[in-house]
Amino acid sequence: MCLIAFDWHPDRERPLVLVANRDEFHARPTRALHWWGGPTGPLAGRDEQAGGTWLAVRRDGRFAALTNVRDPAAPPGERSRGELVVDALAGDGDIEAFVFDVHARRHAYGPFNLLVGSPERLWQVGSHSAPDRVTPGLHALSNHALDTPWPKSIRAVRRLEKALSGEAPSIATLLGLLDDRSPAGDEELPDTGVGLDLERVLSAPFIVGERYGTRSSSALVLGGTARMAERTFDPAGKRIGERAFSWRPG
């Protein structure tokens, strides 16, 4: 996952509204959104190469989401980052204890950011950031620390804020929020060590590329009825599939 925007308010009837884009090499085998392992497994897509995932939720509303951190000098890590999302939902342990444990073993993974939460609490941790409780409000997480004001993150938060300003948006509306394919101007670009040409390509919330690009957009809403949906794309950015699920958490 390379871009996440979310609205977090644990005291409200609808504590979480989250939208996200997963950017990945098109050749990497992936299974679309589905329930894993029967009634106790999470709802998630699956990285068929390493076995992990980038965004997942359980029937009781516990969820986790992952982005990589853009650090060209960092080693790739011995373990797949996607297993962190799976591990976060594998048991009923305390979320705070889990993120501190992840931080202690962060060097086993390539650079990452991880969100782990439930309808009542939300924490973030990363290879470059210590565990911290996420405050209520609108947030964005891309390939740097939480709420780093990259152009794509700013655009994503503004779009989500606008969508939430009226009646509750539909899943279709949420899925389309990050379909923004315009790169940022050179004066707005961060310098992450990948070169100007690549910074331009990666600055768009939705990336179109023959080898690498946005593979899917996802939406997750927690409340009295939980909803999660995923829209998938080919290398040309054309929609090739969509799946949606709803259930009563419990």
mmCIF file of C-alpha atoms in Angstrom:
data_model
loop_
_atom_site.group_PDB
_atom_site.id
_atom_site.type_symbol
_atom_site.label_atom_id
_atom_site.label_comp_id
_atom_site.label_asym_id
_atom_site.label_seq_id
_atom_site.Cartn_x
_atom_site.Cartn_y
_atom_site.Cartn_z
ATOM 1 C CA MET A 1 0.000 0.000 0.000
ATOM 2 C CA CYS A 2 1.350 3.388 -0.906
ATOM 3 C CA LEU A 3 -1.344 5.884 0.033
ATOM 4 C CA ILE A 4 -3.913 5.820 2.822
ATOM 5 C CA ALA A 5 -6.294 8.595 3.878
ATOM 6 C CA PHE A 6 -8.624 8.080 6.820
ATOM 7 C CA ASP A 7 -11.022 9.775 9.190
ATOM 8 C CA TRP A 8 -10.733 8.442 12.735
ATOM 9 C CA HIS A 9 -13.275 9.270 15.470
ATOM 10 C CA PRO A 10 -13.673 6.468 18.053
ATOM 11 C CA ASP A 11 -16.447 8.358 19.860
ATOM 12 C CA ARG A 12 -18.729 8.416 16.822
ATOM 13 C CA GLU A 13 -21.208 5.929 15.410
ATOM 14 C CA ARG A 14 -18.910 5.551 12.400
ATOM 15 C CA PRO A 15 -15.394 5.505 13.928
ATOM 16 C CA LEU A 16 -13.393 4.851 10.767
ATOM 17 C CA VAL A 17 -13.616 5.764 7.099
ATOM 18 C CA LEU A 18 -10.492 4.755 5.191
ATOM 19 C CA VAL A 19 -9.504 4.853 1.524
ATOM 20 C CA ALA A 20 -6.255 3.501 0.109
ATOM 21 C CA ASN A 21 -4.325 2.773 -3.062
ATOM 22 C CA ARG A 22 -1.969 -0.168 -3.400
ATOM 23 C CA ASP A 23 0.946 0.482 -5.754
ATOM 24 C CA GLU A 24 2.914 -2.594 -6.799
ATOM 25 C CA PHE A 25 4.655 -4.294 -9.716
ATOM 26 C CA HIS A 26 1.997 -5.659 -12.040
ATOM 27 C CA ALA A 27 3.833 -8.976 -12.366
ATOM 28 C CA ARG A 28 3.551 -9.717 -8.634
ATOM 29 C CA PRO A 29 0.809 -12.344 -8.230
ATOM 30 C CA THR A 30 -2.143 -11.143 -6.172
ATOM 31 C CA ARG A 31 -5.501 -12.529 -5.107
ATOM 32 C CA ALA A 32 -8.435 -10.145 -4.906
ATOM 33 C CA LEU A 33 -10.290 -9.222 -1.711
ATOM 34 C CA HIS A 34 -11.770 -12.273 0.058
ATOM 35 C CA TRP A 35 -12.396 -13.792 3.479
ATOM 36 C CA TRP A 36 -9.397 -15.857 4.580
ATOM 37 C CA GLY A 37 -9.697 -19.176 6.354
ATOM 38 C CA GLY A 38 -13.417 -19.413 6.983
ATOM 39 C CA PRO A 39 -15.330 -17.574 9.733
ATOM 40 C CA THR A 40 -12.281 -16.554 11.817
ATOM 41 C CA GLY A 41 -10.039 -15.272 9.032
ATOM 42 C CA PRO A 42 -9.686 -11.611 8.006
ATOM 43 C CA LEU A 43 -11.085 -9.934 4.914
ATOM 44 C CA ALA A 44 -8.163 -8.926 2.705
ATOM 45 C CA GLY A 45 -6.450 -9.220 -0.625
ATOM 46 C CA ARG A 46 -3.461 -11.519 -0.681
ATOM 47 C CA ASP A 47 0.089 -11.204 -1.947
ATOM 48 C CA GLU A 48 0.463 -14.653 -3.482
ATOM 49 C CA GLN A 49 4.248 -14.302 -3.691
ATOM 50 C CA ALA A 50 4.995 -13.796 0.012
ATOM 51 C CA GLY A 51 1.631 -14.700 1.567
ATOM 52 C CA GLY A 52 0.916 -11.427 3.351
ATOM 53 C CA THR A 53 -1.369 -8.490 2.700
ATOM 54 C CA TRP A 54 -1.492 -4.686 2.831
ATOM 55 C CA LEU A 55 -4.950 -4.001 4.327
ATOM 56 C CA ALA A 56 -7.151 -6.347 6.320
ATOM 57 C CA VAL A 57 -10.068 -6.322 8.738
ATOM 58 C CA ARG A 58 -11.608 -8.950 11.012
ATOM 59 C CA ARG A 59 -15.305 -9.494 11.560
ATOM 60 C CA ASP A 60 -15.036 -7.813 14.976
ATOM 61 C CA GLY A 61 -13.599 -4.639 13.417
ATOM 62 C CA ARG A 62 -9.922 -5.055 14.285
ATOM 63 C CA PHE A 63 -7.939 -3.879 11.265
ATOM 64 C CA ALA A 64 -4.419 -3.198 10.036
ATOM 65 C CA ALA A 65 -2.904 -1.375 7.070
ATOM 66 C CA LEU A 66 0.621 -1.065 5.723
ATOM 67 C CA THR A 67 2.678 1.247 3.527
ATOM 68 C CA ASN A 68 6.324 1.044 2.608
ATOM 69 C CA VAL A 69 8.725 3.876 3.438
ATOM 70 C CA ARG A 70 10.709 5.323 0.549
ATOM 71 C CA ASP A 71 14.318 4.906 1.635
ATOM 72 C CA PRO A 72 16.528 3.754 -1.261
ATOM 73 C CA ALA A 73 19.513 3.205 1.045
ATOM 74 C CA ALA A 74 17.715 0.821 3.389
ATOM 75 C CA PRO A 75 18.206 -2.962 3.150
ATOM 76 C CA PRO A 76 15.182 -4.940 1.911
ATOM 77 C CA GLY A 77 14.709 -6.897 5.135
ATOM 78 C CA GLU A 78 14.730 -10.622 5.814
ATOM 79 C CA ARG A 79 10.960 -10.958 6.181
ATOM 80 C CA SER A 80 7.980 -9.774 4.165
ATOM 81 C CA ARG A 81 6.331 -6.596 5.456
ATOM 82 C CA GLY A 82 2.944 -8.016 4.525
ATOM 83 C CA GLU A 83 3.148 -10.545 7.334
ATOM 84 C CA LEU A 84 2.873 -7.680 9.850
ATOM 85 C CA VAL A 85 -0.742 -7.067 8.812
ATOM 86 C CA VAL A 86 -1.544 -10.766 9.114
ATOM 87 C CA ASP A 87 0.145 -10.963 12.531
ATOM 88 C CA ALA A 88 -1.761 -7.905 13.763
ATOM 89 C CA LEU A 89 -5.070 -9.712 13.278
ATOM 90 C CA ALA A 90 -3.956 -13.205 14.252
ATOM 91 C CA GLY A 91 -4.790 -12.982 17.951
ATOM 92 C CA ASP A 92 -6.681 -11.024 20.567
ATOM 93 C CA GLY A 93 -3.639 -9.485 22.241
ATOM 94 C CA ASP A 94 -3.457 -5.837 23.231
ATOM 95 C CA ILE A 95 -2.864 -3.534 20.248
ATOM 96 C CA GLU A 96 -0.430 -1.323 22.159
ATOM 97 C CA ALA A 97 1.679 -4.326 23.190
ATOM 98 C CA PHE A 98 1.672 -5.575 19.616
ATOM 99 C CA VAL A 99 2.968 -2.343 18.067
ATOM 100 C CA PHE A 100 5.748 -2.081 20.665
ATOM 101 C CA ASP A 101 6.744 -5.651 19.840
ATOM 102 C CA VAL A 102 6.774 -4.793 16.119
ATOM 103 C CA HIS A 103 8.999 -1.806 16.807
ATOM 104 C CA ALA A 104 11.456 -3.992 18.725
ATOM 105 C CA ARG A 105 11.849 -6.296 15.704
ATOM 106 C CA ARG A 106 11.483 -3.676 12.973
ATOM 107 C CA HIS A 107 14.947 -4.347 11.540
ATOM 108 C CA ALA A 108 13.785 -7.723 10.216
ATOM 109 C CA TYR A 109 11.640 -5.920 7.620
ATOM 110 C CA GLY A 110 12.131 -3.450 4.827
ATOM 111 C CA PRO A 111 11.105 0.138 5.657
ATOM 112 C CA PHE A 112 7.414 0.289 6.614
ATOM 113 C CA ASN A 113 4.554 2.118 8.303
ATOM 114 C CA LEU A 114 1.862 0.100 10.070
ATOM 115 C CA LEU A 115 -1.585 1.088 11.377
ATOM 116 C CA VAL A 116 -3.294 -1.296 13.803
ATOM 117 C CA GLY A 117 -6.669 -0.515 15.287
ATOM 118 C CA SER A 118 -10.184 -1.413 16.320
ATOM 119 C CA PRO A 119 -13.372 0.647 16.580
ATOM 120 C CA GLU A 120 -12.084 1.907 19.977
ATOM 121 C CA ARG A 121 -8.344 2.537 19.483
ATOM 122 C CA LEU A 122 -5.758 3.117 16.788
ATOM 123 C CA TRP A 123 -1.971 2.972 16.878
ATOM 124 C CA GLN A 124 0.779 3.544 14.347
ATOM 125 C CA VAL A 125 4.357 2.256 14.270
ATOM 126 C CA GLY A 126 7.086 2.142 11.668
ATOM 127 C CA SER A 127 10.645 1.303 10.897
ATOM 128 C CA HIS A 128 11.401 5.031 11.137
ATOM 129 C CA SER A 129 8.864 5.989 13.830
ATOM 130 C CA ALA A 130 8.174 4.893 17.393
ATOM 131 C CA PRO A 131 4.764 3.531 18.403
ATOM 132 C CA ASP A 132 2.201 6.249 18.963
ATOM 133 C CA ARG A 133 -1.540 6.484 19.492
ATOM 134 C CA VAL A 134 -3.313 8.111 16.542
ATOM 135 C CA THR A 135 -5.332 11.175 17.486
ATOM 136 C CA PRO A 136 -8.914 11.639 16.247
ATOM 137 C CA GLY A 137 -9.322 13.459 12.944
ATOM 138 C CA LEU A 138 -8.308 13.283 9.303
ATOM 139 C CA HIS A 139 -4.929 11.735 8.493
ATOM 140 C CA ALA A 140 -2.843 10.575 5.559
ATOM 141 C CA LEU A 141 -0.096 7.969 5.401
ATOM 142 C CA SER A 142 2.071 7.520 2.337
ATOM 143 C CA ASN A 143 5.745 6.534 2.048
ATOM 144 C CA HIS A 144 6.971 8.717 4.910
ATOM 145 C CA ALA A 145 5.776 9.408 8.462
ATOM 146 C CA LEU A 146 2.099 9.832 9.313
ATOM 147 C CA ASP A 147 0.738 13.181 8.069
ATOM 148 C CA THR A 148 3.890 14.150 6.161
ATOM 149 C CA PRO A 149 2.515 16.839 3.789
ATOM 150 C CA TRP A 150 3.423 15.257 0.474
ATOM 151 C CA PRO A 151 1.281 16.536 -2.429
ATOM 152 C CA LYS A 152 -0.520 13.204 -2.884
ATOM 153 C CA SER A 153 -1.310 13.019 0.831
ATOM 154 C CA ILE A 154 -2.682 16.558 0.931
ATOM 155 C CA ARG A 155 -4.898 15.876 -2.087
ATOM 156 C CA ALA A 156 -6.159 12.602 -0.610
ATOM 157 C CA VAL A 157 -7.141 14.198 2.704
ATOM 158 C CA ARG A 158 -8.888 17.100 0.973
ATOM 159 C CA ARG A 159 -10.892 14.731 -1.219
ATOM 160 C CA LEU A 160 -11.897 12.604 1.765
ATOM 161 C CA GLU A 161 -12.842 15.653 3.815
ATOM 162 C CA LYS A 162 -15.058 16.934 1.000
ATOM 163 C CA ALA A 163 -16.728 13.531 0.592
ATOM 164 C CA LEU A 164 -17.510 13.411 4.312
ATOM 165 C CA SER A 165 -18.893 16.943 4.514
ATOM 166 C CA GLY A 166 -22.426 15.904 3.550
ATOM 167 C CA GLU A 167 -24.340 12.670 3.825
ATOM 168 C CA ALA A 168 -22.407 9.448 4.308
ATOM 169 C CA PRO A 169 -20.652 8.695 0.999
ATOM 170 C CA SER A 170 -21.334 5.475 -0.862
ATOM 171 C CA ILE A 171 -18.674 2.801 -1.240
ATOM 172 C CA ALA A 172 -18.473 3.677 -4.941
ATOM 173 C CA THR A 173 -17.718 7.292 -4.055
ATOM 174 C CA LEU A 174 -15.029 6.251 -1.598
ATOM 175 C CA LEU A 175 -13.407 3.897 -4.098
ATOM 176 C CA GLY A 176 -13.134 6.721 -6.598
ATOM 177 C CA LEU A 177 -11.628 9.305 -4.234
ATOM 178 C CA LEU A 178 -8.017 8.372 -4.954
ATOM 179 C CA ASP A 179 -8.435 8.044 -8.724
ATOM 180 C CA ASP A 180 -6.338 11.181 -9.181
ATOM 181 C CA ARG A 181 -3.739 10.596 -11.890
ATOM 182 C CA SER A 182 -2.190 14.056 -12.133
ATOM 183 C CA PRO A 183 1.428 14.367 -10.972
ATOM 184 C CA ALA A 184 2.432 17.188 -8.675
ATOM 185 C CA GLY A 185 4.372 20.197 -9.908
ATOM 186 C CA ASP A 186 8.146 20.001 -9.575
ATOM 187 C CA GLU A 187 8.113 22.731 -6.926
ATOM 188 C CA GLU A 188 5.970 20.520 -4.675
ATOM 189 C CA LEU A 189 7.984 17.320 -4.969
ATOM 190 C CA PRO A 190 9.851 15.818 -2.026
ATOM 191 C CA ASP A 191 13.428 14.646 -2.504
ATOM 192 C CA THR A 192 13.514 11.023 -1.400
ATOM 193 C CA GLY A 193 16.621 9.997 -3.307
ATOM 194 C CA VAL A 194 14.977 8.332 -6.314
ATOM 195 C CA GLY A 195 15.610 11.082 -8.879
ATOM 196 C CA LEU A 196 13.363 13.782 -10.298
ATOM 197 C CA ASP A 197 11.753 11.698 -13.061
ATOM 198 C CA LEU A 198 10.630 8.997 -10.632
ATOM 199 C CA GLU A 199 9.538 11.569 -8.034
ATOM 200 C CA ARG A 200 7.204 12.980 -10.685
ATOM 201 C CA VAL A 201 5.700 9.586 -11.509
ATOM 202 C CA LEU A 202 5.229 8.634 -7.860
ATOM 203 C CA SER A 203 3.682 11.984 -6.903
ATOM 204 C CA ALA A 204 0.269 11.153 -8.366
ATOM 205 C CA PRO A 205 -2.190 9.530 -5.924
ATOM 206 C CA PHE A 206 -3.037 7.030 -8.695
ATOM 207 C CA ILE A 207 0.000 5.782 -10.643
ATOM 208 C CA VAL A 208 -0.260 4.378 -14.164
ATOM 209 C CA GLY A 209 2.738 2.463 -15.482
ATOM 210 C CA GLU A 210 3.503 -0.545 -17.645
ATOM 211 C CA ARG A 211 5.586 -2.347 -15.001
ATOM 212 C CA TYR A 212 4.563 -0.618 -11.759
ATOM 213 C CA GLY A 213 1.472 1.289 -10.732
ATOM 214 C CA THR A 214 -1.746 1.364 -8.756
ATOM 215 C CA ARG A 215 -3.060 -2.194 -8.686
ATOM 216 C CA SER A 216 -6.105 -1.566 -6.508
ATOM 217 C CA SER A 217 -8.141 1.008 -4.605
ATOM 218 C CA SER A 218 -9.805 0.030 -1.328
ATOM 219 C CA ALA A 219 -12.391 1.478 1.030
ATOM 220 C CA LEU A 220 -13.101 0.428 4.613
ATOM 221 C CA VAL A 221 -15.900 1.791 6.809
ATOM 222 C CA LEU A 222 -16.448 0.670 10.398
ATOM 223 C CA GLY A 223 -19.744 1.255 12.183
ATOM 224 C CA GLY A 224 -22.958 -0.572 13.006
ATOM 225 C CA THR A 225 -22.545 -2.146 9.591
ATOM 226 C CA ALA A 226 -18.969 -2.654 8.425
ATOM 227 C CA ARG A 227 -18.184 -2.318 4.733
ATOM 228 C CA MET A 228 -15.093 -3.067 2.710
ATOM 229 C CA ALA A 229 -14.582 -2.962 -1.046
ATOM 230 C CA GLU A 230 -11.766 -3.233 -3.541
ATOM 231 C CA ARG A 231 -11.450 -2.085 -7.146
ATOM 232 C CA THR A 232 -8.628 -3.564 -9.252
ATOM 233 C CA PHE A 233 -6.810 -2.154 -12.296
ATOM 234 C CA ASP A 234 -4.597 -3.295 -15.165
ATOM 235 C CA PRO A 235 -1.279 -1.633 -16.176
ATOM 236 C CA ALA A 236 -3.161 0.903 -18.314
ATOM 237 C CA GLY A 237 -5.199 1.989 -15.291
ATOM 238 C CA LYS A 238 -8.369 0.351 -16.599
ATOM 239 C CA ARG A 239 -10.752 -1.129 -14.042
ATOM 240 C CA ILE A 240 -10.751 -4.936 -14.301
ATOM 241 C CA GLY A 241 -12.659 -5.979 -11.190
ATOM 242 C CA GLU A 242 -14.553 -4.928 -8.092
ATOM 243 C CA ARG A 243 -15.639 -6.740 -4.947
ATOM 244 C CA ALA A 244 -17.662 -5.443 -1.977
ATOM 245 C CA PHE A 245 -18.602 -6.942 1.397
ATOM 246 C CA SER A 246 -20.739 -5.831 4.333
ATOM 247 C CA TRP A 247 -21.376 -7.411 7.736
ATOM 248 C CA ARG A 248 -22.383 -6.692 11.320
ATOM 249 C CA PRO A 249 -19.232 -6.601 13.507
ATOM 250 C CA GLY A 250 -19.228 -8.935 16.444
#
